[in-house]
mmCIF file of C-alpha atoms in Angstrom:
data_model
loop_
_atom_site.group_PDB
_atom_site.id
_atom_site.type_symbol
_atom_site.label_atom_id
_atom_site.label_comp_id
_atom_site.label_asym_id
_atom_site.label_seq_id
_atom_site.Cartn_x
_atom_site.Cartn_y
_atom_site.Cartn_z
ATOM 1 C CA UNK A 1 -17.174 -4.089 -26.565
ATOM 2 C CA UNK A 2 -16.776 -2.506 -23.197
ATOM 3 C CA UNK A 3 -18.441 -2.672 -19.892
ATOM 4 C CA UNK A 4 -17.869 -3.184 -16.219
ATOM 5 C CA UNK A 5 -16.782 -5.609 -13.779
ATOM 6 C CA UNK A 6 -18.909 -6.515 -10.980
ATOM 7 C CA UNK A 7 -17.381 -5.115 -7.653
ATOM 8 C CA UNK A 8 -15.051 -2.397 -6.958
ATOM 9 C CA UNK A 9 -11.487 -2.696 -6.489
ATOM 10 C CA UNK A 10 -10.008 -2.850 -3.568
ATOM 11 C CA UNK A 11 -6.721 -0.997 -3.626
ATOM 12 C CA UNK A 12 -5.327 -1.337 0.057
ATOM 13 C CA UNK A 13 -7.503 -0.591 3.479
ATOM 14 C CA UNK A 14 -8.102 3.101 2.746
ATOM 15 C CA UNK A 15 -8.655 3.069 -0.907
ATOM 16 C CA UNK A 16 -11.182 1.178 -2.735
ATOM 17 C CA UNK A 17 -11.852 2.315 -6.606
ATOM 18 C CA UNK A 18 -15.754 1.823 -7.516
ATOM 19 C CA UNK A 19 -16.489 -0.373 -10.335
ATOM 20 C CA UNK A 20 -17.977 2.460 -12.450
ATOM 21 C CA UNK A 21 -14.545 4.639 -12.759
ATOM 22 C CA UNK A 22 -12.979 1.067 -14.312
ATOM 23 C CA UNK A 23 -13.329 0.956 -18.119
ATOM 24 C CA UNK A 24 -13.109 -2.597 -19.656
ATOM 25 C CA UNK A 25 -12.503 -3.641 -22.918
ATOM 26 C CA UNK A 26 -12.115 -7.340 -24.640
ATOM 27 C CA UNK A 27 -11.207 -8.742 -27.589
ATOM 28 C CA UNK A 28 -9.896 -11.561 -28.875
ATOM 29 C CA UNK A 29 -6.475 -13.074 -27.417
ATOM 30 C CA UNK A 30 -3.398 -14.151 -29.960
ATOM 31 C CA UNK A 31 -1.769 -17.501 -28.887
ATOM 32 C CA UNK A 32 -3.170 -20.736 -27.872
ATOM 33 C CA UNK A 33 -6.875 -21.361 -27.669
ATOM 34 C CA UNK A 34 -8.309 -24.772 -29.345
ATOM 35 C CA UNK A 35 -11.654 -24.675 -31.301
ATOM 36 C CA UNK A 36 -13.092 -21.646 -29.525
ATOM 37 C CA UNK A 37 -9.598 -19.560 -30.255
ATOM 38 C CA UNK A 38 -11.430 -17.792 -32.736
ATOM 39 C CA UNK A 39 -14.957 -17.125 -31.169
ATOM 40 C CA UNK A 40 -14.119 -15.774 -27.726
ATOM 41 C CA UNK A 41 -13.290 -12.314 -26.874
ATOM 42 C CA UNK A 42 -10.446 -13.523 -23.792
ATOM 43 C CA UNK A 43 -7.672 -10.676 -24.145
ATOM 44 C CA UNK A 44 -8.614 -7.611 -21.471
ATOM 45 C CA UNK A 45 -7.758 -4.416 -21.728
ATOM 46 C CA UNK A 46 -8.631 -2.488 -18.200
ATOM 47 C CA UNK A 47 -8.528 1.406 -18.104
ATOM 48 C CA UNK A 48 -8.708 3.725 -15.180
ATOM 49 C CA UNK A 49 -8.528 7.347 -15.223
ATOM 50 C CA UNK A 50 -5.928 8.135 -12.192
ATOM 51 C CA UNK A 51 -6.252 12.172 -12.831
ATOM 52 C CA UNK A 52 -10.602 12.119 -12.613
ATOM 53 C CA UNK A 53 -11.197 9.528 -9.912
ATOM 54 C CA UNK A 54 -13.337 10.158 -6.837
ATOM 55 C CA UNK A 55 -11.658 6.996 -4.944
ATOM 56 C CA UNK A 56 -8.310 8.779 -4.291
ATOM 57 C CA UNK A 57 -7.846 11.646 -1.700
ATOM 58 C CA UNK A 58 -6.073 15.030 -3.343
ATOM 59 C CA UNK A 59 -2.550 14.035 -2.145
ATOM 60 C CA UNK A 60 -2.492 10.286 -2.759
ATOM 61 C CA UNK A 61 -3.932 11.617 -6.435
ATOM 62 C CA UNK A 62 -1.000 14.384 -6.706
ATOM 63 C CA UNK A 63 2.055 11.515 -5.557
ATOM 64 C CA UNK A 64 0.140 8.890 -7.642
ATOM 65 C CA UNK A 65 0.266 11.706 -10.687
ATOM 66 C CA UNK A 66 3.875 12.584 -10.537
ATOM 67 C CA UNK A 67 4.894 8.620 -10.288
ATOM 68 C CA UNK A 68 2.842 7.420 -12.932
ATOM 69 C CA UNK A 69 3.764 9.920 -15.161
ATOM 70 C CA UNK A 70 0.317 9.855 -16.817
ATOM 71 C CA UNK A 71 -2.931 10.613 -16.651
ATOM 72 C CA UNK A 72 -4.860 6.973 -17.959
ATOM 73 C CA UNK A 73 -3.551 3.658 -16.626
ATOM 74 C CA UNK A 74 -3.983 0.997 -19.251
ATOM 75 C CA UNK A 75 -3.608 -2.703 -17.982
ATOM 76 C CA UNK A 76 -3.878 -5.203 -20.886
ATOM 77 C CA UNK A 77 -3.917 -9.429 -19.630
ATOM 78 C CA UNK A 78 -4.010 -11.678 -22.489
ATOM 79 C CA UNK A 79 -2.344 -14.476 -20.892
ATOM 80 C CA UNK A 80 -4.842 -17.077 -19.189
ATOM 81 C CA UNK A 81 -7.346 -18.122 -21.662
ATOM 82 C CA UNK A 82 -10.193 -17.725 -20.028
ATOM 83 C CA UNK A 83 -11.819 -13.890 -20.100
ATOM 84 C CA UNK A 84 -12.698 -14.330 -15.728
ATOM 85 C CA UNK A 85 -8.793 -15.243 -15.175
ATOM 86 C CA UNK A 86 -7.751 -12.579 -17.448
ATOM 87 C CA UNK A 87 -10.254 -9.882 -15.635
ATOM 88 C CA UNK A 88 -8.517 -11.044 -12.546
ATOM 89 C CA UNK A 89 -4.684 -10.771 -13.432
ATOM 90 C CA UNK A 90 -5.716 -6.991 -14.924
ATOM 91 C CA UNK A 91 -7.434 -6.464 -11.727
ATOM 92 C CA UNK A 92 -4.357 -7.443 -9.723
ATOM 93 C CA UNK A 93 -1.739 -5.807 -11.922
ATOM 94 C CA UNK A 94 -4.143 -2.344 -11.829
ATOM 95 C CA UNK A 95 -4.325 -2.648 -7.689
ATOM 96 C CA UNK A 96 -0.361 -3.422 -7.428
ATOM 97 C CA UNK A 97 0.562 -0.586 -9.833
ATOM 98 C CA UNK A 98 -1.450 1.670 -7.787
ATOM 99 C CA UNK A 99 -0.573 0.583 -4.203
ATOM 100 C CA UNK A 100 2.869 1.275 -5.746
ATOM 101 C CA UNK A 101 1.702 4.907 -6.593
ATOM 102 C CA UNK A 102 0.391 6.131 -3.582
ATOM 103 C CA UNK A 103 2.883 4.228 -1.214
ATOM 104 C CA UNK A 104 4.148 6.993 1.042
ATOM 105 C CA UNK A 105 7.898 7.952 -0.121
ATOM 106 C CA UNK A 106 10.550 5.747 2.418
ATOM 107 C CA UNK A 107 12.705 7.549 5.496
ATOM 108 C CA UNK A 108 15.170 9.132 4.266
ATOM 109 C CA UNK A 109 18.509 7.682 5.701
ATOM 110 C CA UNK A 110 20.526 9.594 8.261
ATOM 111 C CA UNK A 111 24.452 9.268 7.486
ATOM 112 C CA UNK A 112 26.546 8.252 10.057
ATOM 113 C CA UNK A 113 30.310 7.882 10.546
ATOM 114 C CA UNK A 114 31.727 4.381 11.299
ATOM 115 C CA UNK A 115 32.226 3.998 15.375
ATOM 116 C CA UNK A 116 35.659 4.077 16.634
ATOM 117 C CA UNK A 117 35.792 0.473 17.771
ATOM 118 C CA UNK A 118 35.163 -0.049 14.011
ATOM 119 C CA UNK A 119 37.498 2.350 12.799
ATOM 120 C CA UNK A 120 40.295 0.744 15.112
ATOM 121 C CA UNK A 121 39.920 -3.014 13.644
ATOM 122 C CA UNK A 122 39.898 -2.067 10.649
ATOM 123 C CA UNK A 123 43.287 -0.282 10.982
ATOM 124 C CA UNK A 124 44.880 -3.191 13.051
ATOM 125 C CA UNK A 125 43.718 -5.651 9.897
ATOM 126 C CA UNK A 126 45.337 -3.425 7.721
ATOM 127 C CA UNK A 127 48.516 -3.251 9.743
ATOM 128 C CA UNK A 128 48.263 -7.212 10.168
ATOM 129 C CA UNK A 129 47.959 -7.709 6.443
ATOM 130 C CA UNK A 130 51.252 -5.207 5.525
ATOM 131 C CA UNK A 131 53.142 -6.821 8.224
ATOM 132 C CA UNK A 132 52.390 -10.489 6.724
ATOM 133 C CA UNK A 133 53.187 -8.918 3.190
ATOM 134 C CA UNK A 134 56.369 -7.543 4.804
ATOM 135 C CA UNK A 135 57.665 -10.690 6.588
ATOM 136 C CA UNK A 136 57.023 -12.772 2.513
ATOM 137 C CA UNK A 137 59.866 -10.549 0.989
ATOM 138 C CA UNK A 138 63.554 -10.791 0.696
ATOM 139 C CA UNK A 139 65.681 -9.040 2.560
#
């Protein structure tokens, strides 16, 4: 059984994924359940297509390519028992996996050499602690 959700998903500000690129699928959930365990179809199996979507500008779809590592993005929630709660973790795991994606890469750190003020104290500790190592022995 497949279909869709109703409303699209909202990534971050800028990107918002429209309901009809989201590909759901449900059957039913292993685990606990009680008399219905058997008749409900709770487990939810979300797929989105990173590598054909409309939603995503060329070079948030390149970076979210190359850190993915794959084309489809299958999110499966089986965890709540209710098919709505389950919908809603897959919809949340789906939007964090992508906001991960197409984060922008961080600053790269400029190296820089300890200042001499640092430099100094930690020479004087050193000289303080061979001096108090010194004075212990026998002479």
């Amino acid at each position: 059984m497949s279909g869709a959700m109703s409303g699209p998903l909202v990534v971050n500000d800028s990107v918002v994924i429209p309901d009809a690129e989201l590909v759901w699928r449900f059957s039913r959930s292993s685990g606990p359940g009680g008399q219905g365990v058997n008749t409900t179809d709770s487990r939810v199996e979300l797929t989105f297509d990173v590598a054909a979507t409309t939603a995503l500008p060329p070079s948030l779809k390149a970076r979210a390519l190359e850190r993915l590592g794959a084309r489809v993005i299958t999110i499966a929630a089986s965890e709540h028992r209710s098919q709505l709660r389950n919908r809603e973790a897959a919809t949340q795991r789906l939007a964090q996996r992508l906001r991960e994606a197409i984060a922008p890469p961080p600053k790269r750190r400029r190296p820089t050499k300890p200042g001499r003020g640092a430099v100094e104290r930690r020479i004087a500790a050193k000289k303080h602690r061979a001096d108090l190592k010194r004075l212990r022995r026998d002479p």
